[in-house]
Coordinates of C-alpha atoms in Angstrom, one line a residue:
Chain A
M1 CA -7.9 -10.7 -16.3
G2 CA -5.0 -12.9 -15.2
L3 CA -2.7 -15.1 -17.2
K4 CA -4.0 -18.5 -18.2
P5 CA -1.7 -21.4 -17.1
E6 CA -2.6 -23.6 -20.1
E7 CA -1.7 -20.8 -22.5
I8 CA 1.6 -19.8 -21.0
K9 CA 3.0 -23.3 -20.1
S10 CA 4.5 -24.1 -23.4
P11 CA 6.1 -20.7 -24.2
L12 CA 7.4 -20.6 -20.7
A13 CA 9.0 -24.0 -21.0
A14 CA 10.7 -23.0 -24.2
F15 CA 11.9 -19.8 -22.6
I16 CA 13.4 -21.7 -19.6
A17 CA 15.0 -24.3 -22.0
E18 CA 16.7 -21.6 -24.0
H19 CA 18.1 -19.7 -21.0
A20 CA 19.0 -22.7 -18.9
C21 CA 20.6 -24.3 -22.0
A22 CA 18.5 -27.4 -21.3
R23 CA 17.4 -30.1 -23.8
T24 CA 14.0 -30.7 -22.2
V25 CA 12.0 -28.6 -19.9
R26 CA 8.6 -29.8 -18.6
I27 CA 6.5 -27.5 -16.4
T28 CA 4.8 -29.8 -13.9
A29 CA 2.9 -27.1 -12.0
L30 CA 2.0 -23.5 -12.4
E31 CA 0.2 -21.8 -9.6
R32 CA -0.5 -18.2 -8.8
F33 CA 0.4 -16.8 -5.4
G34 CA -2.5 -15.2 -3.5
S35 CA -0.5 -11.9 -2.9
G36 CA 0.5 -9.3 -5.4
A37 CA -2.4 -6.9 -6.1
V38 CA -0.2 -5.0 -8.5
Q39 CA 1.9 -7.7 -10.2
E40 CA 1.2 -11.4 -10.8
N41 CA 3.4 -13.9 -9.0
W42 CA 3.5 -17.5 -10.0
R43 CA 5.2 -20.5 -8.6
V44 CA 6.7 -22.5 -11.4
D45 CA 7.6 -26.2 -10.8
A46 CA 9.7 -27.5 -13.7
E47 CA 11.7 -30.6 -14.6
I48 CA 14.9 -29.4 -16.4
D49 CA 16.5 -32.4 -18.2
G50 CA 14.7 -34.6 -15.6
K51 CA 15.8 -32.6 -12.5
A52 CA 13.1 -30.9 -10.4
E53 CA 13.5 -27.2 -9.8
V54 CA 11.2 -24.5 -8.4
F55 CA 11.1 -20.9 -9.7
V56 CA 9.0 -17.8 -9.3
M57 CA 7.7 -15.9 -12.3
R58 CA 6.8 -12.3 -11.7
A59 CA 4.6 -10.8 -14.5
S60 CA 3.3 -7.3 -15.1
S61 CA -0.4 -6.8 -14.5
A62 CA -2.9 -6.7 -17.4
S63 CA -3.4 -2.9 -17.1
E64 CA -0.8 -0.4 -16.4
G65 CA -1.2 -1.1 -12.7
V66 CA -0.2 1.6 -10.3
A67 CA 1.4 4.7 -11.9
E68 CA 4.7 4.8 -9.9
S69 CA 5.6 1.1 -10.3
M70 CA 8.5 0.3 -12.5
S71 CA 8.8 -2.1 -15.4
R72 CA 9.9 -5.7 -15.0
V73 CA 13.1 -4.9 -16.9
H74 CA 14.1 -2.3 -14.2
E75 CA 12.9 -4.5 -11.4
F76 CA 15.1 -7.3 -12.7
A77 CA 18.1 -5.0 -12.8
L78 CA 17.4 -3.8 -9.3
L79 CA 17.1 -7.3 -8.0
A80 CA 20.4 -8.2 -9.6
A81 CA 22.1 -5.2 -8.0
A82 CA 20.6 -6.1 -4.6
H83 CA 21.6 -9.8 -5.0
A84 CA 25.2 -8.7 -5.9
A85 CA 25.2 -6.5 -2.7
R86 CA 24.3 -9.7 -0.7
I87 CA 20.9 -8.4 0.2
A88 CA 18.4 -11.2 0.9
V89 CA 16.4 -11.4 -2.3
P90 CA 15.2 -14.2 -4.6
E91 CA 18.1 -14.6 -7.1
P92 CA 16.9 -13.1 -10.4
L93 CA 17.7 -15.6 -13.2
W94 CA 16.2 -14.7 -16.6
L95 CA 14.3 -11.7 -18.0
G96 CA 11.5 -12.1 -20.5
S97 CA 11.4 -8.5 -21.8
D98 CA 9.5 -9.4 -25.0
P99 CA 5.8 -9.0 -24.1
G100 CA 5.0 -11.2 -27.1
L101 CA 6.3 -14.3 -25.2
I102 CA 3.4 -14.7 -22.8
G103 CA 1.5 -11.5 -23.3
R104 CA 3.3 -9.5 -20.6
Q105 CA 6.8 -8.8 -19.5
F106 CA 8.1 -11.1 -16.8
Y107 CA 11.2 -12.5 -15.1
I108 CA 12.1 -15.7 -13.5
A109 CA 13.8 -15.9 -10.1
R110 CA 14.8 -18.7 -7.8
F111 CA 12.0 -19.8 -5.4
V112 CA 12.6 -18.9 -1.8
P113 CA 10.5 -20.8 0.7
G114 CA 8.8 -19.0 3.6
V115 CA 5.7 -17.1 4.6
A116 CA 5.0 -13.6 3.5
A117 CA 1.3 -13.4 4.5
A118 CA 1.1 -10.4 6.9
H119 CA -1.9 -11.7 8.8
R120 CA -0.1 -14.9 9.6
L121 CA 3.2 -13.3 10.6
V122 CA 1.7 -10.7 13.0
R123 CA -0.2 -13.6 14.8
D124 CA 2.9 -15.8 15.1
P125 CA 4.0 -15.7 18.8
A126 CA 7.4 -16.9 17.9
L127 CA 8.2 -13.7 16.0
G128 CA 9.3 -10.5 17.8
D129 CA 12.2 -8.2 18.4
A130 CA 14.8 -10.5 17.0
L131 CA 13.1 -10.5 13.6
V132 CA 12.6 -6.7 13.5
A133 CA 16.2 -6.2 14.5
R134 CA 17.2 -8.4 11.5
L135 CA 14.8 -6.5 9.3
G136 CA 16.4 -3.2 10.5
E137 CA 19.8 -4.7 9.6
E138 CA 18.7 -5.7 6.1
L139 CA 17.2 -2.3 5.5
A140 CA 20.5 -0.7 6.4
R141 CA 22.2 -2.9 3.7
I142 CA 19.7 -1.7 1.2
H143 CA 20.5 1.9 2.2
A144 CA 24.2 1.3 1.6
L145 CA 23.5 1.5 -2.1
R146 CA 23.8 5.1 -3.3
P147 CA 23.2 7.3 -6.3
G148 CA 26.0 6.7 -8.9
H149 CA 25.6 2.9 -8.7
P150 CA 26.5 1.9 -12.3
A151 CA 23.6 -0.6 -12.7
L152 CA 21.0 1.7 -11.2
A153 CA 21.3 4.7 -13.5
F154 CA 17.6 4.3 -14.5
L155 CA 16.4 5.3 -11.1
E156 CA 15.5 9.0 -11.2
M157 CA 16.8 11.5 -8.7
P158 CA 13.9 13.0 -6.6
Q159 CA 13.2 16.6 -7.6
P160 CA 13.6 18.8 -5.6
T161 CA 13.6 16.5 -2.6
P162 CA 12.2 13.0 -1.8
A163 CA 9.3 14.5 0.2
R164 CA 8.4 17.1 -2.4
A165 CA 8.6 14.5 -5.2
N166 CA 6.1 12.2 -3.3
V167 CA 3.7 15.1 -2.7
A168 CA 3.9 16.2 -6.4
R169 CA 3.3 12.6 -7.6
I170 CA 0.2 12.2 -5.5
R171 CA -1.1 15.6 -6.6
V172 CA -0.7 14.7 -10.3
F173 CA -2.8 11.6 -9.6
L174 CA -5.5 13.5 -7.7
D175 CA -5.7 16.1 -10.5
R176 CA -6.8 13.4 -12.9
H177 CA -9.1 11.7 -10.4
P178 CA -12.8 12.5 -10.8
T179 CA -13.5 12.9 -7.0
P180 CA -11.8 15.6 -4.9
H181 CA -10.1 14.4 -1.8
P182 CA -9.8 17.5 0.5
A183 CA -8.5 15.5 3.6
L184 CA -5.7 14.0 1.5
E185 CA -4.9 17.4 0.1
W186 CA -4.8 18.9 3.6
V187 CA -2.3 16.1 4.6
L188 CA -0.2 16.9 1.4
R189 CA -0.1 20.6 2.2
W190 CA 1.0 19.8 5.8
L191 CA 3.7 17.5 4.4
E192 CA 4.9 20.3 2.1
L193 CA 5.1 22.8 5.0
H194 CA 6.8 20.5 7.6
E195 CA 9.4 18.7 5.6
P196 CA 12.4 17.7 7.7
P197 CA 15.8 18.3 6.0
C198 CA 17.0 15.4 3.8
R199 CA 20.6 14.8 4.6
E200 CA 21.4 12.0 2.2
L201 CA 20.0 10.0 -0.6
K202 CA 20.1 6.2 -0.5
L203 CA 18.4 3.3 -2.3
A204 CA 15.0 3.2 -0.7
H205 CA 12.8 0.1 -1.2
R206 CA 9.6 2.2 -0.7
D207 CA 7.4 -0.8 0.1
Y208 CA 9.4 -2.3 3.0
R209 CA 6.8 -3.7 5.2
T210 CA 5.3 -6.9 6.7
G211 CA 3.8 -8.7 3.8
N212 CA 6.7 -8.0 1.5
Y213 CA 9.3 -10.3 3.1
L214 CA 9.6 -14.0 3.5
V215 CA 10.1 -15.7 6.9
E216 CA 10.9 -19.3 7.4
R217 CA 11.2 -20.8 10.9
G218 CA 11.6 -17.4 12.4
E219 CA 14.4 -16.3 10.0
L220 CA 14.3 -13.6 7.4
R221 CA 14.7 -15.3 4.0
A222 CA 14.1 -12.6 1.4
I223 CA 12.9 -9.0 0.7
L224 CA 10.3 -8.9 -2.0
D225 CA 8.4 -6.5 -4.2
W226 CA 11.0 -3.9 -5.3
E227 CA 8.8 -2.2 -7.9
F228 CA 8.5 1.1 -6.1
S229 CA 12.3 1.5 -5.2
A230 CA 13.9 4.9 -5.8
W231 CA 16.6 7.2 -4.5
S232 CA 15.2 8.7 -1.3
D233 CA 15.6 9.8 2.2
P234 CA 16.3 6.6 4.2
H235 CA 13.7 7.7 6.8
E236 CA 11.0 7.1 4.2
D237 CA 11.5 3.3 4.6
L238 CA 11.7 3.5 8.4
G239 CA 8.4 5.4 8.5
W240 CA 6.7 3.1 6.0
F241 CA 7.8 0.0 8.0
C242 CA 6.5 1.4 11.3
A243 CA 3.3 3.1 10.0
R244 CA 0.2 1.9 11.7
C245 CA -1.5 0.9 8.4
W246 CA 1.2 -1.8 8.1
R247 CA 0.7 -3.4 11.5
F248 CA -2.2 -5.5 10.4
G249 CA -4.1 -5.0 13.6
S250 CA -1.2 -5.8 15.9
N251 CA -1.0 -2.1 16.7
E252 CA 0.9 -2.2 19.9
R253 CA 3.9 -3.8 18.1
E254 CA 4.9 -0.6 16.3
A255 CA 7.6 -2.1 14.0
G256 CA 5.5 -3.9 11.4
G257 CA 3.1 -5.4 13.8
I258 CA 6.0 -7.8 14.8
G259 CA 8.3 -6.2 17.3
S260 CA 9.2 -3.0 19.1
R261 CA 10.2 0.1 17.3
E262 CA 13.4 0.4 19.3
A263 CA 14.6 -3.1 18.4
F264 CA 14.0 -2.3 14.7
Y265 CA 15.9 1.0 15.0
Q266 CA 18.8 -0.5 16.9
G267 CA 19.2 -3.3 14.4
Y268 CA 19.3 -0.7 11.7
E269 CA 21.7 1.6 13.5
R270 CA 24.1 -1.2 14.3
A271 CA 24.4 -2.3 10.7
A272 CA 24.3 1.3 9.2
G273 CA 26.9 2.6 11.6
R274 CA 24.9 5.9 11.9
N275 CA 21.9 7.1 14.0
I276 CA 18.3 7.4 12.9
E277 CA 16.9 10.9 13.1
R278 CA 14.1 9.6 15.4
A279 CA 12.0 12.8 15.3
A280 CA 11.8 12.6 11.5
V281 CA 10.2 9.2 11.4
P282 CA 6.6 10.4 12.4
Y283 CA 6.7 12.8 9.5
W284 CA 7.4 9.9 7.2
E285 CA 4.6 7.9 8.8
V286 CA 2.2 10.7 7.8
M287 CA 3.7 10.4 4.3
A288 CA 3.2 6.6 4.4
H289 CA -0.5 7.1 5.0
A290 CA -0.9 9.7 2.4
R291 CA 0.9 7.6 -0.2
W292 CA -0.9 4.4 0.7
A293 CA -4.2 6.3 0.6
S294 CA -3.5 7.5 -3.0
M295 CA -2.5 4.0 -4.0
A296 CA -5.6 2.6 -2.5
I297 CA -7.7 5.1 -4.5
Q298 CA -5.8 4.0 -7.6
Q299 CA -6.6 0.4 -6.9
G300 CA -10.3 1.3 -7.0
V301 CA -9.7 3.1 -10.4
R302 CA -8.2 -0.1 -11.7
H303 CA -11.2 -2.1 -10.7
L304 CA -13.7 0.5 -12.0
S305 CA -11.9 0.8 -15.4
G306 CA -12.8 -2.8 -16.1
R307 CA -9.2 -3.8 -17.0
D308 CA -8.5 -5.4 -13.7
R309 CA -11.9 -6.2 -12.3
S310 CA -11.4 -7.5 -8.8
L311 CA -13.2 -7.5 -5.4
E312 CA -9.8 -7.2 -3.7
L313 CA -9.0 -4.0 -5.6
A314 CA -12.5 -2.6 -5.0
L315 CA -12.2 -3.3 -1.2
T316 CA -8.7 -1.7 -1.1
A317 CA -10.2 1.5 -2.3
R318 CA -12.5 1.5 0.8
I319 CA -9.4 1.6 3.0
A320 CA -8.6 5.1 1.8
P321 CA -10.9 6.9 4.3
E322 CA -9.2 5.3 7.4
L323 CA -5.8 6.1 5.9
E324 CA -6.7 9.8 5.5
L325 CA -8.2 9.8 9.0
E326 CA -5.0 8.2 10.5
A327 CA -2.9 10.8 8.8
L328 CA -5.0 13.6 10.2
H329 CA -4.8 11.9 13.6
L330 CA -1.0 11.7 13.4
I331 CA -0.6 15.3 12.4
R332 CA -2.7 16.3 15.4
A333 CA -0.4 14.2 17.7
I334 CA 2.7 15.7 16.2
E335 CA 1.4 19.2 16.5
D336 CA 0.3 18.6 20.1
A337 CA 3.6 17.1 21.1
P338 CA 5.7 19.2 23.5
R339 CA 8.4 21.4 21.9
G340 CA 11.7 19.6 21.6
A341 CA 10.0 16.5 20.3
S342 CA 10.0 18.0 16.9
W343 CA 12.9 18.2 14.4
R344 CA 12.0 21.8 13.8
S345 CA 12.6 23.0 17.3
Chain B
M1 CA -42.9 4.7 -1.4
R2 CA -41.0 1.4 -1.4
D3 CA -42.1 -1.3 1.0
R4 CA -39.7 -3.3 3.1
P5 CA -37.7 -5.5 2.9
S6 CA -35.4 -2.7 1.7
A7 CA -32.1 -3.0 -0.1
A8 CA -30.4 -2.8 3.3
D9 CA -32.6 -5.6 4.7
L10 CA -31.7 -7.8 1.7
I11 CA -28.0 -7.2 2.0
E12 CA -28.1 -7.9 5.7
I13 CA -29.8 -11.3 5.3
A14 CA -27.6 -12.2 2.3
R15 CA -24.5 -11.5 4.5
E16 CA -26.0 -13.6 7.3
V17 CA -26.6 -16.6 5.0
L18 CA -23.1 -16.2 3.6
Q19 CA -21.4 -16.1 7.1
Q20 CA -23.5 -18.7 8.8
E21 CA -24.3 -21.2 6.0
L22 CA -21.8 -20.8 3.2
L23 CA -18.5 -19.7 4.8
P24 CA -18.2 -22.8 7.1
R25 CA -18.7 -25.1 4.0
L26 CA -16.3 -23.3 1.6
P27 CA -13.1 -25.1 0.8
P28 CA -10.1 -23.4 2.4
E29 CA -8.8 -21.9 -0.9
L30 CA -12.1 -20.0 -1.3
R31 CA -12.3 -18.8 2.3
T32 CA -10.5 -15.5 1.6
H33 CA -12.9 -14.8 -1.2
G34 CA -15.9 -15.6 1.0
L35 CA -14.6 -13.2 3.7
M36 CA -14.1 -10.5 1.1
V37 CA -17.6 -10.9 -0.1
A38 CA -18.9 -10.7 3.5
N39 CA -16.8 -7.5 4.0
A40 CA -18.1 -5.9 0.8
L41 CA -21.7 -6.6 1.8
A42 CA -21.1 -5.2 5.4
N43 CA -19.6 -2.1 3.8
A44 CA -22.6 -1.6 1.5
E45 CA -25.0 -2.3 4.3
R46 CA -23.5 0.5 6.5
E47 CA -23.4 2.9 3.6
I48 CA -27.1 2.3 2.9
S49 CA -28.1 2.6 6.6
A50 CA -26.2 5.9 7.0
G51 CA -28.2 7.2 4.0
M52 CA -27.6 10.8 3.0
A53 CA -26.9 12.1 6.5
P54 CA -23.1 12.2 6.3
E55 CA -23.0 13.9 3.0
L56 CA -25.7 16.4 4.0
A57 CA -23.7 17.2 7.2
E58 CA -20.5 17.6 5.0
L59 CA -22.4 19.9 2.6
G60 CA -23.8 21.9 5.5
R61 CA -20.3 22.7 6.9
L62 CA -18.9 23.5 3.4
A63 CA -21.9 25.7 2.6
S64 CA -21.6 27.7 5.8
R65 CA -17.9 28.1 5.2
Y66 CA -18.4 29.4 1.7
G67 CA -21.5 31.4 2.6
E68 CA -24.0 29.4 0.5
G69 CA -27.5 28.1 1.3
T70 CA -28.0 24.3 1.6
D71 CA -31.1 23.5 -0.4
A72 CA -29.4 20.7 -2.3
S73 CA -31.5 17.7 -1.1
G74 CA -32.0 15.8 -4.3
G75 CA -29.4 13.0 -4.9
E76 CA -28.0 14.6 -8.1
R77 CA -27.9 18.1 -6.8
L78 CA -26.3 17.0 -3.5
Q79 CA -23.4 15.3 -5.4
G80 CA -23.0 18.2 -7.7
A81 CA -22.9 20.7 -4.9
L82 CA -20.5 18.6 -2.8
E83 CA -18.1 18.2 -5.8
R84 CA -18.1 21.9 -6.6
L85 CA -17.5 23.0 -3.0
N86 CA -14.9 20.3 -2.4
R87 CA -13.0 21.4 -5.5
R88 CA -13.0 25.0 -4.1
L89 CA -11.8 23.7 -0.8
V90 CA -9.0 21.6 -2.4
A91 CA -7.9 24.7 -4.4
D92 CA -7.8 26.8 -1.2
I93 CA -5.8 24.1 0.7
R94 CA -3.2 23.8 -2.1
A95 CA -2.8 27.5 -2.4
G96 CA -2.0 27.7 1.3
R97 CA -5.1 29.9 2.0
L98 CA -6.2 27.5 4.8
D99 CA -2.8 26.8 6.5
G100 CA -3.3 26.1 10.2
N101 CA -7.1 26.7 9.9
R102 CA -8.5 24.7 12.8
E103 CA -12.1 25.0 11.7
I104 CA -11.2 23.3 8.4
A105 CA -9.1 20.7 10.2
R106 CA -12.1 19.9 12.4
H107 CA -14.4 19.7 9.3
L108 CA -12.0 17.3 7.5
F109 CA -11.7 15.2 10.6
A110 CA -15.5 14.9 11.1
T111 CA -16.0 14.1 7.4
A112 CA -13.3 11.4 7.6
V113 CA -14.8 9.9 10.7
D114 CA -18.2 9.7 9.0
A115 CA -16.6 7.8 6.0
V116 CA -14.7 5.4 8.3
R117 CA -17.9 4.7 10.3
E118 CA -19.1 3.1 7.0
S119 CA -15.8 1.6 5.7
N120 CA -14.3 0.3 9.0
P121 CA -16.0 1.2 12.3
K122 CA -13.6 -1.0 14.2
Y123 CA -10.8 1.5 13.4
L124 CA -12.7 4.2 15.2
R125 CA -12.9 2.1 18.3
S126 CA -9.3 1.0 18.2
R127 CA -8.2 4.6 17.9
G128 CA -10.5 5.7 20.8
I129 CA -12.4 8.1 18.5
E130 CA -15.7 6.4 19.2

């Protein structure tokens, strides 16, 4: 069950007053955003010593949520590091690490206006290659952060490689799940056998896709939802962004359902100053479908467990079959591709 | 023997009432919920209409692969047999005993297509599979 506005209003006002060093804080509106199946996002309208301000509160879910998502404490640190690196993110302000305050861990960030809803963005005719080039550029900025960053020591190094770590995590989940998933297992085995070499580790967002960024009047305003970030192969984010499951029906626009793949790649390459290993991206698109399938199955578990009962979560679980099928389809396409189109040849 | 209207008939008419009568009158903030309910009902409708055929076909392929008879026709026994054979298949896949096996790849593809026919038949059309 979600947080109750009437119960959290007054502890939240006290929390903001303490951190903003304000005499009086009045919360004038508290409204949950529709998105955020894993975390709860709230818009907080407040009057701080009489001055109106808008914030976002991001709170952990009632249950443990999805296994690989990080705590609010780490997410806050990550957001701070990204903000310091001038990556477009909502500026993180204050961390409520004591779950006794409102019943969950949470943090407050500055509100950024814009639209995140994927179904609206992919249908907006004003959006296209310019936006995906900009998204490529922003991704390159994220990938400029590397292991050894002093504020990000809590992020684990993938063992032995990013691809193997993904496969191992999904298998751990499947081993605990009551129903066997042979198609997903087949995809994981293929991923294990066809791993392209990982040449470098960068900060990867690992949920960089349409639906997780804010657009206002055609401009990129902020990258959201950092809870899955980790050190990884930068091609993981490129494959995730272009994967068919994140085009929201706008399938012919391969970069996030918004623009062309080439515009996205070129925006990235210009900012990164290095080339994308184009042949490695389809491998990471297979990975994207495998990982999203396992997450979709986990959303169904959350619903069935009774801790986060929700029609949205239950329906998300029903997406898993088409994600498995798409992964099988992609593997066929990769294997049938002429030699020379593969990183292995 | 149960008489009709069956569970599938009831879900179908319930979904039609929702889509034709209720959805147009829902306030905008509840529209997404209404659409999700319609989607859930359509999913359940397709699963009920497909009946046991997809799982029996899956079991038939698994049983012939592992040299077993297919007499599991009761609901409980079908689920039990499917789970046992699928666990064996999963163990074989992970151990690399089926690497590159085209027959298994075809089996998994067919099983996934049957599942998607229930969960999202539009996907099959958009991918040119059906």
